[in-house]
Coordinates of C-alpha atoms and ligand atoms in Angstrom, one line a residue:
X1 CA 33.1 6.9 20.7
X2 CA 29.5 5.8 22.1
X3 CA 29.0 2.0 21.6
X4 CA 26.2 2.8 19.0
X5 CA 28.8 4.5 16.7
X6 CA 31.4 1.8 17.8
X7 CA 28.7 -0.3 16.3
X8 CA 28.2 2.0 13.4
X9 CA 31.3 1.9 12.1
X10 CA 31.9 -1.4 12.1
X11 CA 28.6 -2.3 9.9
X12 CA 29.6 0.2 7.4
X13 CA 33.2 -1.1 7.2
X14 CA 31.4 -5.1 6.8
X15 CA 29.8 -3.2 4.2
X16 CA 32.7 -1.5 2.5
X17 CA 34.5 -5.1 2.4
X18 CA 30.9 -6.5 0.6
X19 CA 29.6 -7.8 3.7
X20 CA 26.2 -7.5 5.3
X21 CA 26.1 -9.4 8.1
X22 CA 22.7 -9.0 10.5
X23 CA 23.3 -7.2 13.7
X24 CA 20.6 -6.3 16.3
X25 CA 17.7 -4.2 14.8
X26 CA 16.1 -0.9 16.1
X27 CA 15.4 2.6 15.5
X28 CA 18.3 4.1 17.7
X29 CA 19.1 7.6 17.6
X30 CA 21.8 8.0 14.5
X31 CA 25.0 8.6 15.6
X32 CA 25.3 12.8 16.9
X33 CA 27.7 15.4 15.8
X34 CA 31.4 14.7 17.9
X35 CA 34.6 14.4 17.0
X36 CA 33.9 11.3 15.5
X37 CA 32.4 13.1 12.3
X38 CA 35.4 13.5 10.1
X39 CA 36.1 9.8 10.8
X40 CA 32.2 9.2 9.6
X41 CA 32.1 11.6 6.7
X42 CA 35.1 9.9 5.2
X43 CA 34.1 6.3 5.9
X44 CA 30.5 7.5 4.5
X45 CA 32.1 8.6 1.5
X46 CA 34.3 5.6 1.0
X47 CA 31.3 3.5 1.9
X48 CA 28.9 5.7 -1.6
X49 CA 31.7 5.3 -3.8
X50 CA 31.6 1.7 -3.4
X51 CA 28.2 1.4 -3.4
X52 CA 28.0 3.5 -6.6
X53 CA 30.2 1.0 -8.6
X54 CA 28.0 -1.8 -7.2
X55 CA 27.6 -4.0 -10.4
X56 CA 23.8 -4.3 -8.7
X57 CA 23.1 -0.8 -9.4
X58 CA 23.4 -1.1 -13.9
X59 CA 20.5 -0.2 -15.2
X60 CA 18.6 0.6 -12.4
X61 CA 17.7 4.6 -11.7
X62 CA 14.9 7.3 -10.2
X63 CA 13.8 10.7 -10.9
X64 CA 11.0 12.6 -9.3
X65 CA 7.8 14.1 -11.1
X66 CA 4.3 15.8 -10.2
X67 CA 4.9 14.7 -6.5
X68 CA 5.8 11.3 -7.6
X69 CA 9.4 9.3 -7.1
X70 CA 9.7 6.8 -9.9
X71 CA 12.1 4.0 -9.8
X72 CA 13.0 1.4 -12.5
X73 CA 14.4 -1.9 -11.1
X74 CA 16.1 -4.8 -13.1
X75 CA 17.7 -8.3 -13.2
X76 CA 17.5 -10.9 -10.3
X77 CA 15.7 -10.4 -6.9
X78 CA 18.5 -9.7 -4.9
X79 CA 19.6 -7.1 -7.4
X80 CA 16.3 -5.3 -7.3
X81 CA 16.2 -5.5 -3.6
X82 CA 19.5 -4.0 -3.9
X83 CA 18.5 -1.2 -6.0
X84 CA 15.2 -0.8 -4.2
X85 CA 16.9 -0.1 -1.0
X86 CA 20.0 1.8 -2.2
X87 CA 17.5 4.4 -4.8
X88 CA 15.2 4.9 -2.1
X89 CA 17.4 5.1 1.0
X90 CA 16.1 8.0 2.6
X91 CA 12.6 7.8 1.6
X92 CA 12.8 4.0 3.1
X93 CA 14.4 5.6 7.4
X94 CA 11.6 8.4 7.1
X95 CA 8.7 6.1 6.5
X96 CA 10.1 3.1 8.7
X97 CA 10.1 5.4 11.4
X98 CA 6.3 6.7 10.6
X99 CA 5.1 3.5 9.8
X100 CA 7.1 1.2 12.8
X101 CA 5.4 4.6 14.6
X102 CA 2.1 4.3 14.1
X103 CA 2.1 -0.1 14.6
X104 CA 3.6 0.4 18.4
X105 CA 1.4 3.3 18.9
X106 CA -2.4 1.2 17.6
X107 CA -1.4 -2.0 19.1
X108 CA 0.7 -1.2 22.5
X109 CA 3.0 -4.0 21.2
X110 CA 7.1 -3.2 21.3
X111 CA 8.9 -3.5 18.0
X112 CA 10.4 -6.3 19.0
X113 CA 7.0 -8.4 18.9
X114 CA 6.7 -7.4 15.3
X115 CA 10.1 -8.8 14.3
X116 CA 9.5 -11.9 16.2
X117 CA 6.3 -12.1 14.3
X118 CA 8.5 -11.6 10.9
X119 CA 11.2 -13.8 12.0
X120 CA 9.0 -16.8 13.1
X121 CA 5.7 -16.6 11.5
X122 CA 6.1 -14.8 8.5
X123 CA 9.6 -14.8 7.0
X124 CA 9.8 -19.5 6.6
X125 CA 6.4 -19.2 4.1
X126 CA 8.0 -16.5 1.5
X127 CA 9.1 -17.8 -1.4
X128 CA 12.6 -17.5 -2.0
X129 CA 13.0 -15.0 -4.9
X130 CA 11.1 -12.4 -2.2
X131 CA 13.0 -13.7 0.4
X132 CA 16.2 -12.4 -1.3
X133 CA 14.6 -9.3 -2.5
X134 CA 14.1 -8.5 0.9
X135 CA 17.5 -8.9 1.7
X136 CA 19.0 -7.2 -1.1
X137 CA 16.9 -4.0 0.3
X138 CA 18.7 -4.4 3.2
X139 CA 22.0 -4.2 2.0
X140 CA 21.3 -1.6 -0.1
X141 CA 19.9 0.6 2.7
X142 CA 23.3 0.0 4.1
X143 CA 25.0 0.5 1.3
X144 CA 23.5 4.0 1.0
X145 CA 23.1 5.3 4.6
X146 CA 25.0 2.8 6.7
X147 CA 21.1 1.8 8.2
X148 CA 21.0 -0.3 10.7
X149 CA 17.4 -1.9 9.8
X150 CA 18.0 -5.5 9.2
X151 CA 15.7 -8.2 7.5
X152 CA 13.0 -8.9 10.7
X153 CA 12.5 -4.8 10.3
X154 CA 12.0 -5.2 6.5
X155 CA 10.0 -7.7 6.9
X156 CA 8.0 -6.5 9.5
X157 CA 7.5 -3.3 7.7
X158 CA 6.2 -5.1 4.8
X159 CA 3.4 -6.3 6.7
X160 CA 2.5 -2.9 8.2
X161 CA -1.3 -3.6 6.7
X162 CA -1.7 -7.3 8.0
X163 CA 0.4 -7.9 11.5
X164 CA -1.2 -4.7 13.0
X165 CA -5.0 -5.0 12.3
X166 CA -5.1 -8.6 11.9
X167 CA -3.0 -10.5 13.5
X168 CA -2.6 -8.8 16.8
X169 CA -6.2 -8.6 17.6
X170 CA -6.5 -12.5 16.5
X171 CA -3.8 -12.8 18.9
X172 CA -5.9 -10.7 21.5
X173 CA -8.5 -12.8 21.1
X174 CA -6.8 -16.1 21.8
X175 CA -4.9 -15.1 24.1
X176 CA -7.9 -13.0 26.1
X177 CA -5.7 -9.9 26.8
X178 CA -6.6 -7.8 29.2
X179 CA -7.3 -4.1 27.8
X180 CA -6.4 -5.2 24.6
X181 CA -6.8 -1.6 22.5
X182 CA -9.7 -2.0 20.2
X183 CA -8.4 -2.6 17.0
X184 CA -10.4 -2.9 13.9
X185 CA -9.4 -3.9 10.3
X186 CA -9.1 -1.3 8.0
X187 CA -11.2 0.2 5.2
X188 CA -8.6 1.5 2.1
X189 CA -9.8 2.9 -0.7
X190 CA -12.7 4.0 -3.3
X191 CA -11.9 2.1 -6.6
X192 CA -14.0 1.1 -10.1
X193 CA -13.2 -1.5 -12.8
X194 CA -15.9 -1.2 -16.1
X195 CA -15.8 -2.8 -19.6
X196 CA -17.9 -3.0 -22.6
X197 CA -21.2 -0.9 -23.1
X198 CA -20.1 0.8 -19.7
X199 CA -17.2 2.8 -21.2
X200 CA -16.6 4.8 -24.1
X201 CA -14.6 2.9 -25.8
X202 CA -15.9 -0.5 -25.2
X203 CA -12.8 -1.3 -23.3
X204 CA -11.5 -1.8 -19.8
X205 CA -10.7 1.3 -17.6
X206 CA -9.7 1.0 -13.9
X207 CA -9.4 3.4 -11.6
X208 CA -8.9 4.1 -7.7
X209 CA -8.0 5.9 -4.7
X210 CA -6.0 5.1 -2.1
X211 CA -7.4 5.7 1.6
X212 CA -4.9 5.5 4.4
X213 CA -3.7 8.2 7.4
X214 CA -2.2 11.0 6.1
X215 CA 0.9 10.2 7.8
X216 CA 1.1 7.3 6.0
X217 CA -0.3 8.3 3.0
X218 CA 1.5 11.3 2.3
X219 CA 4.6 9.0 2.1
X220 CA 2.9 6.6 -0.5
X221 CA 4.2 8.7 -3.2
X222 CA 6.3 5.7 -5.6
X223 CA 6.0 4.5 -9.3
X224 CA 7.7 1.4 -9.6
X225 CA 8.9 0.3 -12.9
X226 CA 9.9 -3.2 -12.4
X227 CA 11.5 -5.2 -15.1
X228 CA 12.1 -8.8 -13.0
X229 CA 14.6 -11.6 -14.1
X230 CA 11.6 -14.0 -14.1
X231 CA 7.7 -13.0 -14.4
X232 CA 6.0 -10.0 -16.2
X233 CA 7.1 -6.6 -16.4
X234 CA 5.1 -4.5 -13.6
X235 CA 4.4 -1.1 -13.7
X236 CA 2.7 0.0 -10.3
X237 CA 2.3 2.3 -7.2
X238 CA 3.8 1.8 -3.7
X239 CA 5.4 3.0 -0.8
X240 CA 9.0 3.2 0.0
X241 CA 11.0 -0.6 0.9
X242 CA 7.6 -2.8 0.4
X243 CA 7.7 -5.0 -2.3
X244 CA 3.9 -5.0 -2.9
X245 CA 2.2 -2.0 -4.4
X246 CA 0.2 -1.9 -1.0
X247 CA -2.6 0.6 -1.9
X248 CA -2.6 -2.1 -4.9
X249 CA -3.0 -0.3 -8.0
X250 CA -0.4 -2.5 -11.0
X251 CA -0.2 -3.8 -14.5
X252 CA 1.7 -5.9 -16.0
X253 CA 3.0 -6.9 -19.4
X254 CA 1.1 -9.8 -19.9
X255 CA -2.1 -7.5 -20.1
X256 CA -3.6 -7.8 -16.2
X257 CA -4.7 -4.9 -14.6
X258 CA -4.9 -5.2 -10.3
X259 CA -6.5 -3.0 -7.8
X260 CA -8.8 -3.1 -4.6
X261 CA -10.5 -2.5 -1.7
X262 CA -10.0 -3.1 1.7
X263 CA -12.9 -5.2 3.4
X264 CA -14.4 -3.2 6.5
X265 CA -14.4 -5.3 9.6
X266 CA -12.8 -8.0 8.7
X267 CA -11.6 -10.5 11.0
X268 CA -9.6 -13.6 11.2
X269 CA -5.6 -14.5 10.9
X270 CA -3.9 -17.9 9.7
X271 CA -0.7 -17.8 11.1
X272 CA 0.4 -20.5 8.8
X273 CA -0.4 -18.8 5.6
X274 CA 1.7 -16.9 3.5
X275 CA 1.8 -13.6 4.2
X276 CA -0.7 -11.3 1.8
X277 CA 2.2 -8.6 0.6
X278 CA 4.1 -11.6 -1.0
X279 CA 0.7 -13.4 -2.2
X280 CA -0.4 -9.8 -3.7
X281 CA 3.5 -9.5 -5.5
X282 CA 3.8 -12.4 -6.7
X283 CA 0.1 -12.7 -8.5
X284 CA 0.5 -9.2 -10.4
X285 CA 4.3 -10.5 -11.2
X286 CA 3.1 -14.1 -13.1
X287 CA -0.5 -14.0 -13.4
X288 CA -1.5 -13.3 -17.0
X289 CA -5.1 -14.3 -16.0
X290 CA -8.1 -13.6 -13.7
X291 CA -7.7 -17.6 -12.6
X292 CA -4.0 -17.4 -12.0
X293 CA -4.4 -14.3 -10.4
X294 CA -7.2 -15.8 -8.0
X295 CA -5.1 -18.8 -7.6
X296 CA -1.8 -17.3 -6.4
X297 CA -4.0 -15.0 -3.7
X298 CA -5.9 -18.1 -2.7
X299 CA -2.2 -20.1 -2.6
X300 CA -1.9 -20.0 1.6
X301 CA -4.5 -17.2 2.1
X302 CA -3.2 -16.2 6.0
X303 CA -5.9 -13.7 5.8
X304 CA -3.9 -10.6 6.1
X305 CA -5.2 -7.3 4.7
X306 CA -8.6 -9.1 3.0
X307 CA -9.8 -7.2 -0.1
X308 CA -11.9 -7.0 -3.1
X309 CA -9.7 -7.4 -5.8
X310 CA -10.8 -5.6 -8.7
X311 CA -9.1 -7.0 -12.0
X312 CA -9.5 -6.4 -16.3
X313 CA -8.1 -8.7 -18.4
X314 CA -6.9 -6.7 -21.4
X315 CA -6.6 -9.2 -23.9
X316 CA -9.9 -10.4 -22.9
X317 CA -11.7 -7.6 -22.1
X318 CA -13.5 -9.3 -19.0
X319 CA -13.3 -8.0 -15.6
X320 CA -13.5 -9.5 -12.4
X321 CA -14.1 -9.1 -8.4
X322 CA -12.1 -11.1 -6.3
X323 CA -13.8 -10.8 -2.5
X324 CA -11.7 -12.5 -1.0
X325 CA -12.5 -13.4 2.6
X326 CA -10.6 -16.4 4.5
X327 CA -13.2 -18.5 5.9
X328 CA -15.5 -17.3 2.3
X329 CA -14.3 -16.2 -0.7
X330 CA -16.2 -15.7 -4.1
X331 CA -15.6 -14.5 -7.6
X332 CA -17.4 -12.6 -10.0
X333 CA -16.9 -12.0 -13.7
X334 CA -18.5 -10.1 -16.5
X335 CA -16.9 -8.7 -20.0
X336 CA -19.9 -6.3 -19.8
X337 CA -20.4 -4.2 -16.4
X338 CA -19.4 -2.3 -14.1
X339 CA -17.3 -3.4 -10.4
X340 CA -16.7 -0.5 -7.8
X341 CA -15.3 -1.5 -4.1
X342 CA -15.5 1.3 -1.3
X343 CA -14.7 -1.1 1.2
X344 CA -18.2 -3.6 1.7
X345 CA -18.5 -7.2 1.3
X346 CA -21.0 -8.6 -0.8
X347 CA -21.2 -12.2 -1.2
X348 CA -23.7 -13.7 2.1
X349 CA -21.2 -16.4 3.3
X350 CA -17.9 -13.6 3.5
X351 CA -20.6 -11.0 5.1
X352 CA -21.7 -13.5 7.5
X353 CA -18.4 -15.5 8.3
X354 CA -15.6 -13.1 7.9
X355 CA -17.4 -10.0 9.1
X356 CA -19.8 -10.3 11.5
X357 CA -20.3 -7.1 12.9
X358 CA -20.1 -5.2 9.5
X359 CA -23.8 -3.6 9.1
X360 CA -24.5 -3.6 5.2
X361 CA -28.2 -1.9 5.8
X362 CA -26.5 1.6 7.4
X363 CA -26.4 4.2 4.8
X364 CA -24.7 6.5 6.8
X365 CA -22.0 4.7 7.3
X366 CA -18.8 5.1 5.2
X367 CA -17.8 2.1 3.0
X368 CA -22.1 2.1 2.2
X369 CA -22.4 5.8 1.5
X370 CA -19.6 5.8 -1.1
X371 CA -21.0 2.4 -2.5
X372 CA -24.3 3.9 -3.2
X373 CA -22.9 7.0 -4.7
X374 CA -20.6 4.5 -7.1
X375 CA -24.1 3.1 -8.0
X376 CA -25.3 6.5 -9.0
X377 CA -22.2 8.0 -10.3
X378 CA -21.1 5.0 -12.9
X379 CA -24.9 4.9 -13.8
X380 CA -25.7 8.2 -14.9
X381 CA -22.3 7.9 -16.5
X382 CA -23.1 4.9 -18.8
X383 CA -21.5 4.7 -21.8
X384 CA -18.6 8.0 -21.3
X385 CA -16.9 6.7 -18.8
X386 CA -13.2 6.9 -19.6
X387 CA -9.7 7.7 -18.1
X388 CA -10.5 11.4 -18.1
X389 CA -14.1 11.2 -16.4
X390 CA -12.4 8.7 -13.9
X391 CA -9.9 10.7 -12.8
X392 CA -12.9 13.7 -12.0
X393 CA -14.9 10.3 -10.1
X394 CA -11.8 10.0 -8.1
X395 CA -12.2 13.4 -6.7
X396 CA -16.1 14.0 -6.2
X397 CA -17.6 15.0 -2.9
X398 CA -20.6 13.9 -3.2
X399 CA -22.7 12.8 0.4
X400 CA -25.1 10.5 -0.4
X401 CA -26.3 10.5 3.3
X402 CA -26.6 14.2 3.8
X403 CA -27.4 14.4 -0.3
X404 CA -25.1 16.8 -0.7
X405 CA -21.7 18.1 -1.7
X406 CA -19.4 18.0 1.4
X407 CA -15.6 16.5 1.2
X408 CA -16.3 14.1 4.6
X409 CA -15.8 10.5 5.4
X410 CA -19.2 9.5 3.0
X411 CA -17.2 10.7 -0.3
X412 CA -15.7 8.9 -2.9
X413 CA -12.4 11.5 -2.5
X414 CA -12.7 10.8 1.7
X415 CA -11.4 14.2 4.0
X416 CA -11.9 12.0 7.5
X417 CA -10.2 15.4 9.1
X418 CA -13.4 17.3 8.4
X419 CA -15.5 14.9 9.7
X420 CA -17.1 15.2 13.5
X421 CA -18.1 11.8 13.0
X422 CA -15.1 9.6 12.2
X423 CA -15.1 6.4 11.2
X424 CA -16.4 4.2 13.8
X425 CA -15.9 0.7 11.7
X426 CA -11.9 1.4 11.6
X427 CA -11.7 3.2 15.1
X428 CA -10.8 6.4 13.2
X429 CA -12.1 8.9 16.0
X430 CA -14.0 12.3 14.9
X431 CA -11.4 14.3 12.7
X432 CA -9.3 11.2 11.8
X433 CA -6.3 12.8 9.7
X434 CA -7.0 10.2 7.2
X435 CA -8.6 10.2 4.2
X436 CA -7.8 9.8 -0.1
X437 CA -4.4 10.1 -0.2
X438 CA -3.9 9.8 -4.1
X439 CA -5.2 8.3 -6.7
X440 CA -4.4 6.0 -10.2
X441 CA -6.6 5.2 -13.6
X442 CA -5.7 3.2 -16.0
X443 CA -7.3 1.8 -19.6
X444 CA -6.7 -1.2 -21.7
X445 CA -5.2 0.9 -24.5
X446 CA -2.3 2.5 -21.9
X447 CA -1.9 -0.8 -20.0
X448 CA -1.3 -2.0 -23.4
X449 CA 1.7 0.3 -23.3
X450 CA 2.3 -0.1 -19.8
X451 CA 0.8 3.6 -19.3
X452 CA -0.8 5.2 -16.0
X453 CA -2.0 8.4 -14.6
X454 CA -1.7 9.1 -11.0
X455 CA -2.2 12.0 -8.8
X456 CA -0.4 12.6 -5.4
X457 CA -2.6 14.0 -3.0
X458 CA -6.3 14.7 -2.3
X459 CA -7.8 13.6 -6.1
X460 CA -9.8 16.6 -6.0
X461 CA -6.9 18.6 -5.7
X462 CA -6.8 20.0 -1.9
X463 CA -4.0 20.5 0.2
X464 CA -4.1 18.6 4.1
X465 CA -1.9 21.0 5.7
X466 CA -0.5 19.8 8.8
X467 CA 0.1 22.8 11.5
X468 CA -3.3 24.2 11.3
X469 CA -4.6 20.8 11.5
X470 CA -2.7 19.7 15.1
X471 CA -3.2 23.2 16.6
X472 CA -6.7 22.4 16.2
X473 CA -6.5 19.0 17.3
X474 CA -4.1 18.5 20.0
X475 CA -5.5 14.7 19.9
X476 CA -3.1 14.0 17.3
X477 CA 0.0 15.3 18.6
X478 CA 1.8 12.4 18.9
X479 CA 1.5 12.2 15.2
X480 CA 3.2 15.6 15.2
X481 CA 7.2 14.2 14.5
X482 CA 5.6 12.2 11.7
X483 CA 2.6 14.1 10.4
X484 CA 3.8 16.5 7.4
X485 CA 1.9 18.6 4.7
X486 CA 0.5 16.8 2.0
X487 CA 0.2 18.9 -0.7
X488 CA -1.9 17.7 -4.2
X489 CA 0.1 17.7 -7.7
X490 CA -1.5 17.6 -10.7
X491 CA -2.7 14.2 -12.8
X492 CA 0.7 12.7 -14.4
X493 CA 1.2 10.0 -17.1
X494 CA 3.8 7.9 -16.3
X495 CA 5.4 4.7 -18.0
X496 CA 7.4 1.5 -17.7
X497 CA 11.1 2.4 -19.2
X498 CA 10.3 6.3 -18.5
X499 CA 14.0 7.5 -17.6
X500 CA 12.7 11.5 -16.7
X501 CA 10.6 14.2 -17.6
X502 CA 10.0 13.2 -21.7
Ligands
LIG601 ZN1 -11.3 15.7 -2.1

């Protein structure tokens, strides 16, 4: 028996006997087919039917729908971790390895300099209850699959937006690294908020799109239904093993409804703030307002993965923008308007201290040629705009720089792939397979029944197919193991306490 099985074995026997005990981390090769097999299938099988009857496991469960996997979690934060981990198992390995993947790959940095970052910097400013949710996704990873990912992986895999693109090039900096890769913040997401005479109803409806690689984004394919021991019930999207929605798109019971946009060359890192994926948790978890909401973001802002925040109030009706920067932050509020993100910063003081290099006057640029079609797209819609024509927003291909109708980087629904041009801003070279990944709306009506629609895929509806795509750009191929087809389903309702196809 090789030592990694040696080592194997003996975590998924501590498991078996209801222990978890931390060994070293890493992405070693699982154990291959030998003679040891029978010894592992039986141990594996020994190791589910404990896991199954894990008292952790009640009232927790998944099915899968229009492209979607949708989880409901329950009961104390270890529990949910526990269910988190042990529900979504193999969905958790596959994008770990993508994710942990594409981190190295950016940054030139080993994996080991990310779970020192999560062990020392991050992991001592998270709040407890997330600190054992965390855990409790660890052991029920191993509870499942025997994984040998441990806490500083998790943890470090939770940050995949903020230690990459913000931390390591403020590390760069201070530092002065030679040939230091040129890494740039990135720019997520097309996304719209509106209220009073600006919708059809008179009431709130939220929508938005989430931009991101395809590798990535292909895998950000979760509803989570989550029904925590303390806090607000949360309905939300996300990716597999993070505890934030990520793409941040969310409701919760108390009536607030969440989403945003990523802030286009942003720079700037404190690495004694809390880190954003547990600021961005635990604000849509307790904030029943747009001031508790600002407050818990602005609660040891590190920084990491700065946005807009988008936010309705639906037993208010008043919506708010959150731009929140870390040297300058500034909100805005209105209970009649209109507040669309593609990725621009507004207010002077964030422009000029957070993101100096950003250039707000270049039309042809992406984050401004999807903010002046929002202009003309919400305008002319004035009035009608509801969940319905939303979702159709969330999918136009309309260029305002080239005034016409081509699915490239300038579109509300982005196709980077097609592009020749890229986008510069986040160093996405020419034919960048990145782009609108999938896409959420939301109204105050269904967030008062803790309703959503979402959309995997392209929100227009096309398919990114991966083989054509790296046989014609042999530029990506190391994306190959990791890049897969990302196919678009159609616009599905989904709903907190949902239990299957209804
Ligand atoms: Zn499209």
């Amino acid at each position: 028996m090789s030592a990694d099985s040696m080592r194997r074995v003996a975590a998924i026997l501590l498991v078996i006997l209801g222990g978890a005990a931390p060994w070293g981390a890493g992405s070693g090769a699982p154990a291959s087919a030998s003679a040891n097999d029978a010894m592992v299938a039986t141990i594996a099988s020994a190791r589910e039917r404990a896991a199954t009857n894990d008292p952790r496991l009640k009232g927790a469960w998944r099915f899968e729908e229009g492209g979607w996997i949708y989880v409901h979690l329950e009961g104390d934060p270890r529990a949910m971790g526990y269910q988190h981990g042990y529900l979504l198992a193999p969905e958790i390995e596959d994008a770990f390895a993508a994710v942990s993947a594409g981190m190295m790959h950016s940054t030139e940095r080993n994996w080991e300099f990310f779970r020192k970052a999560a062990h020392e910097m991050l992991w001592p400013k998270i709040d407890a209850e997330y600190q054992q949710e965390l855990q409790g996704i660890v052991e029920g990873l191993r509870a499942h699959s025997g994984s040998k990912l441990d806490v500083d992986d998790i943890v470090a895999f939770n940050a995949f937006e903020e230690l990459p693109e913000y931390y390591v090039p403020w590390l760069n900096k201070k530092e002065k690294a030679a040939n230091a890769p040129n890494l740039k913040s990135p720019g997520n997401c097309s996304a719209f908020v509106a209220t009073g005479s600006w919708t059809k109803d008179g009431k709130i409806v939220m929508a938005h799109n989430n931009w991101t690689s395809y590798r990535n984004g292909e895998r950000w394919r979760i509803v989570f239904d989550i029904a925590p021991k303390n806090g607000y019930r949360i309905l939300m999207d996300g990716f597999p093993g993070v505890i934030a929605s990520d793409d941040d798109f969310g409701i919760n019971s108390d009536g607030l409804m969440v989403t945003e946009t990523t802030i286009t060359q942003f720079q700037g890192w404190d690495p004694n703030g809390k880190a954003e994926f547990v600021r961005a948790r635990k604000a849509l978890q307790y904030a029943g307002s747009i001031d508790e909401y600002t407050k818990i973001m602005l609660d040891g802002n590190n920084g990491g993965y700065a946005n807009d925040w988008l936010l309705g109030d639906r037993k208010t009706g008043e919506i708010a923008q959150l731009e929140l920067g870390l040297k300058a932050h500034k909100l805005w509020r209105t209970k009649d308007g209109v507040l669309s993100g593609s990725n621009w910063a507004r207010d002077s003081k964030v422009l000029k201290e957070d993101t100096p290099e950003f250039d707000a006057n270049n039309k042809e640029s992406s984050p401004n040629a999807r903010r002046a079609r929002w202009d003309e797209l919400l305008r002319e819609n004035k009035g009608k705009i509801d969940v319905a024509l939303a979702e159709k927003m969330l999918g136009d291909h309309a260029d305002t720089a080239e005034k016409k109708e081509d699915a490239n980087e300038r579109t509300l629904c982005g196709h980077v792939d097609g592009s020749p041009r890229g986008v510069k801003e986040w160093e996405w070279q020419p034919y960048y397979p990145g782009g609108a990944v999938q896409g959420k709306a939301t109204d105050e009506t269904m967030t008062k029944d803790m309703r959503m629609m979402a959309r995997m895929g392209h929100p227009c509806g096309g398919d990114f197919l991966a083989k054509p795509f790296l046989a014609a750009h042999p530029e990506y191929a190391w994306q190959e193991h990791y890049l897969r087809d990302m196919k678009a389903g159609p616009w599905t309702e989904f709903r907190a306490g949902q239990t299957g196809k209804e």
